[in-house]
PDB file of C-alpha atoms in Angstrom:
ATOM      1  CA  MET A   1      -0.028   0.181   0.080  1.00  0.00           C
ATOM      2  CA  SER A   2       2.344   2.321   0.857  1.00  0.00           C
ATOM      3  CA  ALA A   3       4.200   1.871  -2.381  1.00  0.00           C
ATOM      4  CA  VAL A   4       1.146   3.219  -4.154  1.00  0.00           C
ATOM      5  CA  ILE A   5       0.891   6.205  -1.391  1.00  0.00           C
ATOM      6  CA  LEU A   6       4.195   7.240  -1.775  1.00  0.00           C
ATOM      7  CA  PRO A   7       5.439   9.601  -4.618  1.00  0.00           C
ATOM      8  CA  ALA A   8       7.995   8.141  -7.299  1.00  0.00           C
ATOM      9  CA  ALA A   9      11.373   9.585  -5.905  1.00  0.00           C
ATOM     10  CA  ALA A  10      10.449   8.328  -2.616  1.00  0.00           C
ATOM     11  CA  ARG A  11       9.575   4.771  -3.746  1.00  0.00           C
ATOM     12  CA  ARG A  12      12.807   4.678  -4.866  1.00  0.00           C
ATOM     13  CA  SER A  13      14.665   4.310  -1.763  1.00  0.00           C
ATOM     14  CA  GLY A  14      11.798   3.362  -0.082  1.00  0.00           C
ATOM     15  CA  ARG A  15      11.933   6.365   2.086  1.00  0.00           C
ATOM     16  CA  ILE A  16      10.962   9.981   1.589  1.00  0.00           C
ATOM     17  CA  ASP A  17      13.318  11.864  -0.704  1.00  0.00           C
ATOM     18  CA  PRO A  18      14.885  14.778   1.623  1.00  0.00           C
ATOM     19  CA  VAL A  19      15.223  17.381  -1.409  1.00  0.00           C
ATOM     20  CA  ARG A  20      11.869  17.027  -2.096  1.00  0.00           C
ATOM     21  CA  LEU A  21      10.643  17.340   1.433  1.00  0.00           C
ATOM     22  CA  LEU A  22      13.370  20.392   1.850  1.00  0.00           C
ATOM     23  CA  ARG A  23      11.084  21.816  -1.308  1.00  0.00           C
ATOM     24  CA  ALA A  24       8.135  21.389  -0.195  1.00  0.00           C
ATOM     25  CA  LEU A  25       9.058  22.972   3.150  1.00  0.00           C
ATOM     26  CA  LEU A  26      10.562  25.838   1.689  1.00  0.00           C
ATOM     27  CA  PRO A  27       7.988  28.015   2.070  1.00  0.00           C
ATOM     28  CA  ALA A  28       6.841  27.658   5.325  1.00  0.00           C
ATOM     29  CA  LEU A  29      10.847  27.861   6.312  1.00  0.00           C
ATOM     30  CA  ALA A  30      11.121  31.374   4.346  1.00  0.00           C
ATOM     31  CA  LEU A  31       8.387  32.540   6.809  1.00  0.00           C
ATOM     32  CA  ALA A  32       9.536  31.187  10.067  1.00  0.00           C
ATOM     33  CA  LEU A  33      12.987  32.734   9.213  1.00  0.00           C
ATOM     34  CA  MET A  34      11.802  35.816   8.730  1.00  0.00           C
ATOM     35  CA  LEU A  35       9.832  35.845  11.774  1.00  0.00           C
ATOM     36  CA  GLY A  36      12.579  34.560  13.554  1.00  0.00           C
ATOM     37  CA  VAL A  37      14.803  37.562  12.898  1.00  0.00           C
ATOM     38  CA  ILE A  38      11.821  39.803  13.696  1.00  0.00           C
ATOM     39  CA  PHE A  39      11.127  38.515  16.921  1.00  0.00           C
ATOM     40  CA  SER A  40      14.830  38.625  17.373  1.00  0.00           C
ATOM     41  CA  GLN A  41      15.189  41.710  17.061  1.00  0.00           C
ATOM     42  CA  GLN A  42      11.829  43.024  18.401  1.00  0.00           C
ATOM     43  CA  PRO A  43      10.579  39.990  21.238  1.00  0.00           C
ATOM     44  CA  ARG A  44       7.146  41.994  21.742  1.00  0.00           C
ATOM     45  CA  ALA A  45       6.139  41.687  18.158  1.00  0.00           C
ATOM     46  CA  MET A  46       5.832  37.802  19.536  1.00  0.00           C
ATOM     47  CA  SER A  47       2.588  38.215  20.901  1.00  0.00           C
ATOM     48  CA  TYR A  48      -1.601  38.405  19.925  1.00  0.00           C
ATOM     49  CA  VAL A  49      -1.193  42.076  18.888  1.00  0.00           C
ATOM     50  CA  GLY A  50       2.331  42.067  17.804  1.00  0.00           C
ATOM     51  CA  LEU A  51       1.347  39.021  15.130  1.00  0.00           C
ATOM     52  CA  THR A  52      -1.990  40.988  14.561  1.00  0.00           C
ATOM     53  CA  LEU A  53       0.088  44.399  13.608  1.00  0.00           C
ATOM     54  CA  LEU A  54       2.446  42.323  11.260  1.00  0.00           C
ATOM     55  CA  LEU A  55       0.187  40.164   9.328  1.00  0.00           C
ATOM     56  CA  ASN A  56      -2.850  42.153   9.095  1.00  0.00           C
ATOM     57  CA  LEU A  57      -2.857  43.356   5.443  1.00  0.00           C
ATOM     58  CA  SER A  58      -1.880  39.474   4.230  1.00  0.00           C
ATOM     59  CA  ILE A  59      -5.376  38.631   4.456  1.00  0.00           C
ATOM     60  CA  PRO A  60      -6.089  40.741   0.956  1.00  0.00           C
ATOM     61  CA  VAL A  61      -2.717  39.610  -0.546  1.00  0.00           C
ATOM     62  CA  ILE A  62      -3.314  36.115   0.451  1.00  0.00           C
ATOM     63  CA  LEU A  63      -7.281  36.055  -0.885  1.00  0.00           C
ATOM     64  CA  ALA A  64      -5.621  37.642  -4.317  1.00  0.00           C
ATOM     65  CA  THR A  65      -2.432  35.269  -4.546  1.00  0.00           C
ATOM     66  CA  LEU A  66      -5.296  32.419  -4.435  1.00  0.00           C
ATOM     67  CA  ALA A  67      -7.176  34.282  -6.942  1.00  0.00           C
ATOM     68  CA  GLN A  68      -4.007  34.207  -9.573  1.00  0.00           C
ATOM     69  CA  LEU A  69      -3.034  30.449  -8.126  1.00  0.00           C
ATOM     70  CA  CYS A  70      -6.762  29.589 -10.208  1.00  0.00           C
ATOM     71  CA  VAL A  71      -5.445  31.304 -13.569  1.00  0.00           C
ATOM     72  CA  ILE A  72      -2.314  29.525 -12.960  1.00  0.00           C
ATOM     73  CA  THR A  73      -3.872  26.163 -12.795  1.00  0.00           C
ATOM     74  CA  VAL A  74      -4.629  26.196 -16.117  1.00  0.00           C
ATOM     75  CA  ASN A  75      -1.348  27.702 -17.306  1.00  0.00           C
ATOM     76  CA  ASP A  76      -2.643  31.349 -17.703  1.00  0.00           C
ATOM     77  CA  LEU A  77      -1.271  34.525 -16.277  1.00  0.00           C
ATOM     78  CA  ASP A  78      -3.426  37.025 -14.732  1.00  0.00           C
ATOM     79  CA  LEU A  79      -2.245  40.679 -14.905  1.00  0.00           C
ATOM     80  CA  SER A  80      -5.311  42.119 -13.739  1.00  0.00           C
ATOM     81  CA  VAL A  81      -6.396  40.575 -10.435  1.00  0.00           C
ATOM     82  CA  GLY A  82      -4.424  43.907  -9.079  1.00  0.00           C
ATOM     83  CA  SER A  83      -6.791  46.007 -10.794  1.00  0.00           C
ATOM     84  CA  PHE A  84      -9.876  43.880  -9.973  1.00  0.00           C
ATOM     85  CA  VAL A  85      -9.103  43.989  -6.168  1.00  0.00           C
ATOM     86  CA  GLY A  86      -8.776  47.632  -6.657  1.00  0.00           C
ATOM     87  CA  LEU A  87     -12.670  48.097  -8.588  1.00  0.00           C
ATOM     88  CA  CYS A  88     -13.905  45.971  -6.003  1.00  0.00           C
ATOM     89  CA  ALA A  89     -12.442  47.675  -3.397  1.00  0.00           C
ATOM     90  CA  CYS A  90     -14.319  50.710  -4.716  1.00  0.00           C
ATOM     91  CA  ILE A  91     -17.354  49.443  -5.208  1.00  0.00           C
ATOM     92  CA  ALA A  92     -17.394  48.040  -1.817  1.00  0.00           C
ATOM     93  CA  ALA A  93     -16.387  52.048  -0.457  1.00  0.00           C
ATOM     94  CA  THR A  94     -19.277  53.280  -2.034  1.00  0.00           C
ATOM     95  CA  LEU A  95     -21.969  51.221  -4.073  1.00  0.00           C
ATOM     96  CA  LEU A  96     -21.923  48.390  -1.481  1.00  0.00           C
ATOM     97  CA  LYS A  97     -22.288  51.265   1.168  1.00  0.00           C
ATOM     98  CA  ASP A  98     -25.054  53.732   0.328  1.00  0.00           C
ATOM     99  CA  THR A  99     -27.073  50.999  -1.693  1.00  0.00           C
ATOM    100  CA  PRO A 100     -26.140  47.370  -0.536  1.00  0.00           C
ATOM    101  CA  LEU A 101     -28.311  46.122  -2.963  1.00  0.00           C
ATOM    102  CA  LEU A 102     -26.608  47.865  -6.438  1.00  0.00           C
ATOM    103  CA  GLY A 103     -23.312  47.144  -4.312  1.00  0.00           C
ATOM    104  CA  VAL A 104     -23.390  43.174  -4.583  1.00  0.00           C
ATOM    105  CA  VAL A 105     -24.605  43.373  -8.236  1.00  0.00           C
ATOM    106  CA  ALA A 106     -22.176  45.306  -9.171  1.00  0.00           C
ATOM    107  CA  LEU A 107     -19.703  42.555  -7.494  1.00  0.00           C
ATOM    108  CA  ALA A 108     -21.513  39.826  -9.283  1.00  0.00           C
ATOM    109  CA  ALA A 109     -21.110  41.096 -13.082  1.00  0.00           C
ATOM    110  CA  ALA A 110     -17.931  41.613 -11.879  1.00  0.00           C
ATOM    111  CA  ILE A 111     -16.858  38.161 -10.881  1.00  0.00           C
ATOM    112  CA  ALA A 112     -19.326  36.895 -14.259  1.00  0.00           C
ATOM    113  CA  ALA A 113     -17.121  39.090 -16.774  1.00  0.00           C
ATOM    114  CA  TYR A 114     -14.159  37.279 -14.798  1.00  0.00           C
ATOM    115  CA  ALA A 115     -15.600  34.039 -15.860  1.00  0.00           C
ATOM    116  CA  LEU A 116     -16.878  35.479 -19.115  1.00  0.00           C
ATOM    117  CA  VAL A 117     -12.935  36.567 -19.911  1.00  0.00           C
ATOM    118  CA  GLY A 118     -11.882  32.796 -19.159  1.00  0.00           C
ATOM    119  CA  ALA A 119     -14.896  31.473 -21.734  1.00  0.00           C
ATOM    120  CA  LEU A 120     -13.449  33.861 -24.660  1.00  0.00           C
ATOM    121  CA  ILE A 121      -9.837  32.965 -24.136  1.00  0.00           C
ATOM    122  CA  GLN A 122     -10.761  28.712 -24.355  1.00  0.00           C
ATOM    123  CA  TRP A 123     -12.859  29.854 -27.020  1.00  0.00           C
ATOM    124  CA  ARG A 124     -10.458  31.808 -29.219  1.00  0.00           C
ATOM    125  CA  ASP A 125      -7.347  30.305 -27.990  1.00  0.00           C
ATOM    126  CA  LEU A 126      -6.019  33.843 -27.355  1.00  0.00           C
ATOM    127  CA  PRO A 127      -2.813  34.557 -24.684  1.00  0.00           C
ATOM    128  CA  SER A 128      -4.208  35.249 -21.801  1.00  0.00           C
ATOM    129  CA  ILE A 129      -1.163  37.226 -20.533  1.00  0.00           C
ATOM    130  CA  VAL A 130      -2.702  39.952 -23.207  1.00  0.00           C
ATOM    131  CA  VAL A 131      -6.028  39.735 -22.507  1.00  0.00           C
ATOM    132  CA  THR A 132      -6.228  40.535 -19.023  1.00  0.00           C
ATOM    133  CA  LEU A 133      -3.299  42.987 -19.036  1.00  0.00           C
ATOM    134  CA  GLY A 134      -5.830  44.729 -21.834  1.00  0.00           C
ATOM    135  CA  LEU A 135      -8.220  43.973 -18.975  1.00  0.00           C
ATOM    136  CA  SER A 136      -6.620  45.389 -16.068  1.00  0.00           C
ATOM    137  CA  PHE A 137      -6.967  49.251 -17.742  1.00  0.00           C
ATOM    138  CA  ILE A 138     -10.750  48.727 -17.853  1.00  0.00           C
ATOM    139  CA  TRP A 139     -10.832  47.635 -14.390  1.00  0.00           C
ATOM    140  CA  THR A 140      -8.825  50.881 -13.259  1.00  0.00           C
ATOM    141  CA  GLY A 141     -10.900  52.576 -15.473  1.00  0.00           C
ATOM    142  CA  ILE A 142     -14.165  51.747 -13.845  1.00  0.00           C
ATOM    143  CA  ALA A 143     -12.681  52.039 -10.482  1.00  0.00           C
ATOM    144  CA  VAL A 144     -12.165  55.996 -11.426  1.00  0.00           C
ATOM    145  CA  LEU A 145     -15.332  56.338 -12.889  1.00  0.00           C
ATOM    146  CA  ILE A 146     -16.925  55.037  -9.293  1.00  0.00           C
ATOM    147  CA  LEU A 147     -14.563  56.440  -6.992  1.00  0.00           C
ATOM    148  CA  PRO A 148     -12.356  59.194  -8.824  1.00  0.00           C
ATOM    149  CA  THR A 149     -10.681  60.030  -5.703  1.00  0.00           C
ATOM    150  CA  PRO A 150      -9.384  57.996  -2.755  1.00  0.00           C
ATOM    151  CA  GLY A 151     -12.068  58.193  -0.252  1.00  0.00           C
ATOM    152  CA  GLY A 152     -15.313  56.279   0.303  1.00  0.00           C
ATOM    153  CA  ARG A 153     -16.173  54.505   3.417  1.00  0.00           C
ATOM    154  CA  ALA A 154     -16.239  50.790   4.113  1.00  0.00           C
ATOM    155  CA  PRO A 155     -20.035  49.107   5.568  1.00  0.00           C
ATOM    156  CA  GLU A 156     -19.550  48.686   9.298  1.00  0.00           C
ATOM    157  CA  TYR A 157     -19.820  44.765   8.600  1.00  0.00           C
ATOM    158  CA  LEU A 158     -16.712  44.629   6.744  1.00  0.00           C
ATOM    159  CA  THR A 159     -15.141  46.613   9.097  1.00  0.00           C
ATOM    160  CA  ALA A 160     -16.180  44.033  12.241  1.00  0.00           C
ATOM    161  CA  ILE A 161     -14.901  40.965   9.830  1.00  0.00           C
ATOM    162  CA  MET A 162     -11.944  42.190   9.575  1.00  0.00           C
ATOM    163  CA  LYS A 163     -11.296  43.681  12.948  1.00  0.00           C
ATOM    164  CA  TRP A 164     -12.598  40.882  14.870  1.00  0.00           C
ATOM    165  CA  LYS A 165     -10.370  39.448  17.718  1.00  0.00           C
ATOM    166  CA  PRO A 166     -10.915  35.956  18.149  1.00  0.00           C
ATOM    167  CA  ASP A 167      -9.250  34.379  21.483  1.00  0.00           C
ATOM    168  CA  PHE A 168      -5.667  32.748  21.649  1.00  0.00           C
ATOM    169  CA  VAL A 169      -5.524  33.088  17.540  1.00  0.00           C
ATOM    170  CA  PRO A 170      -4.959  36.186  15.866  1.00  0.00           C
ATOM    171  CA  LEU A 171      -6.977  36.599  13.291  1.00  0.00           C
ATOM    172  CA  PRO A 172      -5.074  36.883   9.655  1.00  0.00           C
ATOM    173  CA  ILE A 173      -3.280  33.604  11.125  1.00  0.00           C
ATOM    174  CA  LEU A 174      -6.948  32.054  11.799  1.00  0.00           C
ATOM    175  CA  TYR A 175      -7.642  33.272   8.255  1.00  0.00           C
ATOM    176  CA  ALA A 176      -4.736  31.893   6.451  1.00  0.00           C
ATOM    177  CA  VAL A 177      -5.187  28.576   8.111  1.00  0.00           C
ATOM    178  CA  ALA A 178      -8.914  28.551   6.957  1.00  0.00           C
ATOM    179  CA  LEU A 179      -8.140  30.006   3.220  1.00  0.00           C
ATOM    180  CA  ALA A 180      -5.424  27.166   3.138  1.00  0.00           C
ATOM    181  CA  LEU A 181      -7.199  24.613   4.062  1.00  0.00           C
ATOM    182  CA  ILE A 182     -10.043  25.019   1.925  1.00  0.00           C
ATOM    183  CA  LEU A 183      -8.637  24.974  -1.414  1.00  0.00           C
ATOM    184  CA  HIS A 184      -6.284  22.631  -0.448  1.00  0.00           C
ATOM    185  CA  TRP A 185      -9.447  20.264   0.229  1.00  0.00           C
ATOM    186  CA  VAL A 186     -10.817  21.738  -2.858  1.00  0.00           C
ATOM    187  CA  MET A 187      -7.907  21.147  -5.259  1.00  0.00           C
ATOM    188  CA  ARG A 188      -7.105  17.641  -3.846  1.00  0.00           C
ATOM    189  CA  SER A 189     -10.952  16.637  -4.709  1.00  0.00           C
ATOM    190  CA  SER A 190     -12.378  14.892  -7.376  1.00  0.00           C
ATOM    191  CA  PHE A 191     -13.519  18.039  -9.090  1.00  0.00           C
ATOM    192  CA  GLY A 192     -10.369  19.752  -8.316  1.00  0.00           C
ATOM    193  CA  THR A 193      -7.911  17.228 -10.306  1.00  0.00           C
ATOM    194  CA  MET A 194     -10.098  17.698 -12.966  1.00  0.00           C
ATOM    195  CA  LEU A 195      -9.355  20.898 -13.136  1.00  0.00           C
ATOM    196  CA  ARG A 196      -5.869  20.750 -12.359  1.00  0.00           C
ATOM    197  CA  GLY A 197      -5.605  18.257 -15.350  1.00  0.00           C
ATOM    198  CA  ALA A 198      -7.037  21.312 -17.520  1.00  0.00           C
ATOM    199  CA  GLY A 199      -3.613  22.484 -16.924  1.00  0.00           C
ATOM    200  CA  GLY A 200      -1.455  19.359 -16.980  1.00  0.00           C
ATOM    201  CA  ASN A 201      -2.590  17.576 -19.608  1.00  0.00           C
ATOM    202  CA  PRO A 202      -5.421  19.231 -21.451  1.00  0.00           C
ATOM    203  CA  LYS A 203      -5.411  16.956 -24.554  1.00  0.00           C
ATOM    204  CA  ALA A 204      -5.942  13.617 -22.450  1.00  0.00           C
ATOM    205  CA  MET A 205      -8.728  15.798 -20.582  1.00  0.00           C
ATOM    206  CA  GLY A 206     -10.217  16.609 -23.883  1.00  0.00           C
ATOM    207  CA  ASN A 207      -9.844  13.064 -25.346  1.00  0.00           C
ATOM    208  CA  ALA A 208     -11.763  11.584 -21.831  1.00  0.00           C
ATOM    209  CA  GLY A 209     -14.899  14.003 -22.146  1.00  0.00           C
ATOM    210  CA  TRP A 210     -14.120  16.266 -20.095  1.00  0.00           C
ATOM    211  CA  SER A 211     -14.800  19.953 -21.008  1.00  0.00           C
ATOM    212  CA  LEU A 212     -11.676  21.922 -20.950  1.00  0.00           C
ATOM    213  CA  LEU A 213     -14.079  25.264 -21.102  1.00  0.00           C
ATOM    214  CA  ARG A 214     -16.011  24.422 -18.448  1.00  0.00           C
ATOM    215  CA  ALA A 215     -12.555  23.866 -16.410  1.00  0.00           C
ATOM    216  CA  ARG A 216     -11.445  27.453 -17.485  1.00  0.00           C
ATOM    217  CA  VAL A 217     -14.157  29.127 -16.795  1.00  0.00           C
ATOM    218  CA  THR A 218     -15.133  27.474 -13.524  1.00  0.00           C
ATOM    219  CA  LEU A 219     -11.120  28.726 -12.291  1.00  0.00           C
ATOM    220  CA  TYR A 220     -12.147  32.341 -13.458  1.00  0.00           C
ATOM    221  CA  LEU A 221     -15.028  31.913 -11.498  1.00  0.00           C
ATOM    222  CA  MET A 222     -13.012  30.854  -8.409  1.00  0.00           C
ATOM    223  CA  ALA A 223     -10.411  33.676  -9.249  1.00  0.00           C
ATOM    224  CA  GLY A 224     -12.973  36.474  -9.557  1.00  0.00           C
ATOM    225  CA  GLY A 225     -14.931  35.427  -5.881  1.00  0.00           C
ATOM    226  CA  LEU A 226     -11.197  35.362  -4.723  1.00  0.00           C
ATOM    227  CA  GLY A 227     -10.468  38.966  -6.044  1.00  0.00           C
ATOM    228  CA  ALA A 228     -14.056  40.246  -4.968  1.00  0.00           C
ATOM    229  CA  LEU A 229     -13.121  39.074  -1.456  1.00  0.00           C
ATOM    230  CA  SER A 230      -9.610  40.688  -1.562  1.00  0.00           C
ATOM    231  CA  GLY A 231     -10.999  44.294  -2.167  1.00  0.00           C
ATOM    232  CA  LEU A 232     -13.698  43.817   0.371  1.00  0.00           C
ATOM    233  CA  ALA A 233     -11.354  42.530   3.130  1.00  0.00           C
ATOM    234  CA  LEU A 234      -8.764  45.728   1.784  1.00  0.00           C
ATOM    235  CA  VAL A 235     -11.296  47.786   2.414  1.00  0.00           C
ATOM    236  CA  GLY A 236     -12.349  46.568   5.585  1.00  0.00           C
ATOM    237  CA  LEU A 237      -8.644  46.858   6.939  1.00  0.00           C
ATOM    238  CA  THR A 238      -8.184  50.611   5.431  1.00  0.00           C
ATOM    239  CA  THR A 239     -12.167  51.703   5.956  1.00  0.00           C
ATOM    240  CA  SER A 240     -11.907  53.367   2.279  1.00  0.00           C
ATOM    241  CA  GLY A 241     -11.275  52.788  -0.848  1.00  0.00           C
ATOM    242  CA  ASP A 242      -8.732  53.985  -4.215  1.00  0.00           C
ATOM    243  CA  ALA A 243      -8.690  52.787  -7.703  1.00  0.00           C
ATOM    244  CA  ASN A 244      -4.949  52.326  -6.959  1.00  0.00           C
ATOM    245  CA  MET A 245      -4.677  50.773  -3.614  1.00  0.00           C
ATOM    246  CA  ALA A 246      -4.165  47.472  -4.798  1.00  0.00           C
ATOM    247  CA  LEU A 247      -1.890  47.543  -8.153  1.00  0.00           C
ATOM    248  CA  ARG A 248       1.149  45.938  -6.941  1.00  0.00           C
ATOM    249  CA  TYR A 249      -1.109  42.733  -5.884  1.00  0.00           C
ATOM    250  CA  THR A 250      -0.360  41.795  -9.590  1.00  0.00           C
ATOM    251  CA  LEU A 251       3.076  40.964  -9.474  1.00  0.00           C
ATOM    252  CA  MET A 252       2.828  39.836  -5.445  1.00  0.00           C
ATOM    253  CA  SER A 253       0.523  37.221  -5.954  1.00  0.00           C
ATOM    254  CA  ILE A 254       2.102  35.875  -9.290  1.00  0.00           C
ATOM    255  CA  ALA A 255       5.467  35.857  -6.519  1.00  0.00           C
ATOM    256  CA  GLY A 256       3.111  34.389  -3.791  1.00  0.00           C
ATOM    257  CA  VAL A 257       2.163  31.713  -6.145  1.00  0.00           C
ATOM    258  CA  ILE A 258       5.805  30.617  -7.210  1.00  0.00           C
ATOM    259  CA  LEU A 259       6.931  30.872  -4.144  1.00  0.00           C
ATOM    260  CA  GLY A 260       4.865  28.954  -2.747  1.00  0.00           C
ATOM    261  CA  GLY A 261       5.653  26.017  -4.615  1.00  0.00           C
ATOM    262  CA  GLY A 262       3.689  26.442  -8.250  1.00  0.00           C
ATOM    263  CA  GLU A 263       4.371  26.094 -11.772  1.00  0.00           C
ATOM    264  CA  PHE A 264       3.512  28.135 -14.640  1.00  0.00           C
ATOM    265  CA  THR A 265       2.485  25.207 -16.547  1.00  0.00           C
ATOM    266  CA  GLY A 266       1.531  21.515 -15.795  1.00  0.00           C
ATOM    267  CA  GLY A 267      -1.552  22.572 -12.975  1.00  0.00           C
ATOM    268  CA  ARG A 268       0.897  22.392 -10.113  1.00  0.00           C
ATOM    269  CA  VAL A 269      -0.160  24.552  -7.719  1.00  0.00           C
ATOM    270  CA  ASN A 270       0.233  24.593  -3.691  1.00  0.00           C
ATOM    271  CA  PRO A 271      -2.408  26.589  -2.301  1.00  0.00           C
ATOM    272  CA  ILE A 272      -1.167  26.239   1.357  1.00  0.00           C
ATOM    273  CA  GLY A 273       2.514  26.997  -0.329  1.00  0.00           C
ATOM    274  CA  ALA A 274       1.297  30.073  -1.601  1.00  0.00           C
ATOM    275  CA  VAL A 275      -1.170  31.090   1.126  1.00  0.00           C
ATOM    276  CA  LEU A 276       2.568  30.529   3.371  1.00  0.00           C
ATOM    277  CA  GLY A 277       4.090  32.717  -0.073  1.00  0.00           C
ATOM    278  CA  ALA A 278       2.007  35.811   0.425  1.00  0.00           C
ATOM    279  CA  MET A 279       2.377  35.906   3.912  1.00  0.00           C
ATOM    280  CA  THR A 280       6.093  35.833   3.566  1.00  0.00           C
ATOM    281  CA  LEU A 281       6.000  38.638   1.087  1.00  0.00           C
ATOM    282  CA  THR A 282       3.583  40.631   3.301  1.00  0.00           C
ATOM    283  CA  LEU A 283       6.234  40.648   6.032  1.00  0.00           C
ATOM    284  CA  ALA A 284       9.154  41.400   4.063  1.00  0.00           C
ATOM    285  CA  GLY A 285       8.526  45.045   4.201  1.00  0.00           C
ATOM    286  CA  SER A 286       8.939  44.968   8.219  1.00  0.00           C
ATOM    287  CA  PHE A 287      11.486  42.452   7.977  1.00  0.00           C
ATOM    288  CA  LEU A 288      13.504  45.174   6.132  1.00  0.00           C
ATOM    289  CA  THR A 289      12.541  47.639   8.851  1.00  0.00           C
ATOM    290  CA  PHE A 290      13.886  45.719  11.347  1.00  0.00           C
ATOM    291  CA  MET A 291      16.579  44.893  10.001  1.00  0.00           C
ATOM    292  CA  HIS A 292      17.694  48.458   9.303  1.00  0.00           C
ATOM    293  CA  ILE A 293      17.961  48.792   5.761  1.00  0.00           C
ATOM    294  CA  PRO A 294      17.126  52.574   4.659  1.00  0.00           C
ATOM    295  CA  PRO A 295      13.629  53.187   2.740  1.00  0.00           C
ATOM    296  CA  ASP A 296      15.248  53.802  -0.594  1.00  0.00           C
ATOM    297  CA  TRP A 297      16.735  50.467  -0.742  1.00  0.00           C
ATOM    298  CA  GLN A 298      13.996  47.942   0.869  1.00  0.00           C
ATOM    299  CA  ILE A 299      12.246  47.353  -2.990  1.00  0.00           C
ATOM    300  CA  GLY A 300      15.436  46.364  -4.071  1.00  0.00           C
ATOM    301  CA  ALA A 301      16.387  44.004  -1.420  1.00  0.00           C
ATOM    302  CA  GLN A 302      12.639  42.634  -1.235  1.00  0.00           C
ATOM    303  CA  GLY A 303      13.613  41.702  -4.663  1.00  0.00           C
ATOM    304  CA  ALA A 304      16.701  40.149  -4.149  1.00  0.00           C
ATOM    305  CA  ILE A 305      15.156  38.007  -1.041  1.00  0.00           C
ATOM    306  CA  LEU A 306      12.744  36.897  -3.675  1.00  0.00           C
ATOM    307  CA  ILE A 307      15.175  35.739  -6.024  1.00  0.00           C
ATOM    308  CA  ILE A 308      17.584  33.977  -3.343  1.00  0.00           C
ATOM    309  CA  VAL A 309      14.662  32.059  -2.430  1.00  0.00           C
ATOM    310  CA  LEU A 310      13.266  30.953  -6.317  1.00  0.00           C
ATOM    311  CA  ALA A 311      17.172  30.343  -7.079  1.00  0.00           C
ATOM    312  CA  LEU A 312      17.151  28.137  -3.946  1.00  0.00           C
ATOM    313  CA  ARG A 313      13.994  26.251  -5.465  1.00  0.00           C
ATOM    314  CA  ALA A 314      15.509  25.979  -9.213  1.00  0.00           C
ATOM    315  CA  VAL A 315      18.406  24.314  -7.407  1.00  0.00           C
ATOM    316  CA  LEU A 316      16.395  21.957  -5.475  1.00  0.00           C
ATOM    317  CA  ASN A 317      14.272  21.131  -8.850  1.00  0.00           C
ATOM    318  CA  ARG A 318      17.751  20.250 -10.676  1.00  0.00           C
ATOM    319  CA  ALA A 319      18.614  18.247  -7.486  1.00  0.00           C
ATOM    320  CA  GLU A 320      15.223  16.393  -7.184  1.00  0.00           C
ATOM    321  CA  GLU A 321      15.828  15.569 -11.345  1.00  0.00           C
ATOM    322  CA  ARG A 322      18.694  14.431 -11.098  1.00  0.00           C
ATOM    323  CA  SER A 323      17.808  11.884  -8.262  1.00  0.00           C
TER     324      SER A 323
END
């Protein structure tokens, strides 16, 4: 039985391959290392309040990263997720606050438009990177029409949800664990296997009678829903909206998926790793501040950290292939 359950690399030696294990643990090790340095520099951060302050803004980043993960699952790349999160944030800070029914309809229409984009890419065999790049300007333009200048106000219930203080476990960690486990379960279910198969071997899936159109539309629909939740969470934390408030989420979401063990092709994604990757990227700014890196150098230092981690992943991948 164990010969069936264990991966091929482990079956050859009768035990778990340490290279494979290290690669799987790399997102957790990167996060633990960053937290360890922060705690050593500021011990008070190792507390309920400290962890809440450090990780609060990771919640919308995690949701945006999981949205990107859904798109990458089918070998696409979404360059509009940051603009979409900003649009949903503007809707939440205006329509959802003043006219709740219209706000819900607007959010539903935006999510449905995401699914239609997936259908268009499948029908016409269009490159997703070009379609979503153009779409990013559309999302930003609509957001500016809804909220021309930063402002608006978050609905009270969104603020209450994002500022809830559960017992014992800080809210960001609670949300992160829940999101990671839910999407992990979805992707490992029979339906999720079909979705990943659409990116891993679309020709075989098509020959087996599975609808590639349905798979891509479903994944884009999931991405739209997660992106909308990211916008709602962001407004709940910041209490106001801005069309450009989440533009950096596009690159952060891609980096989070790859840092978490995902691949650009083959339907290879890791929801738990993506959540850890998103949390690591969120902590990077605080990490560099505690390391006394000047603000002018922090953007370059964040890029260097990401390059080092991804280079280590590439080394582990080659070591695994050789073994």
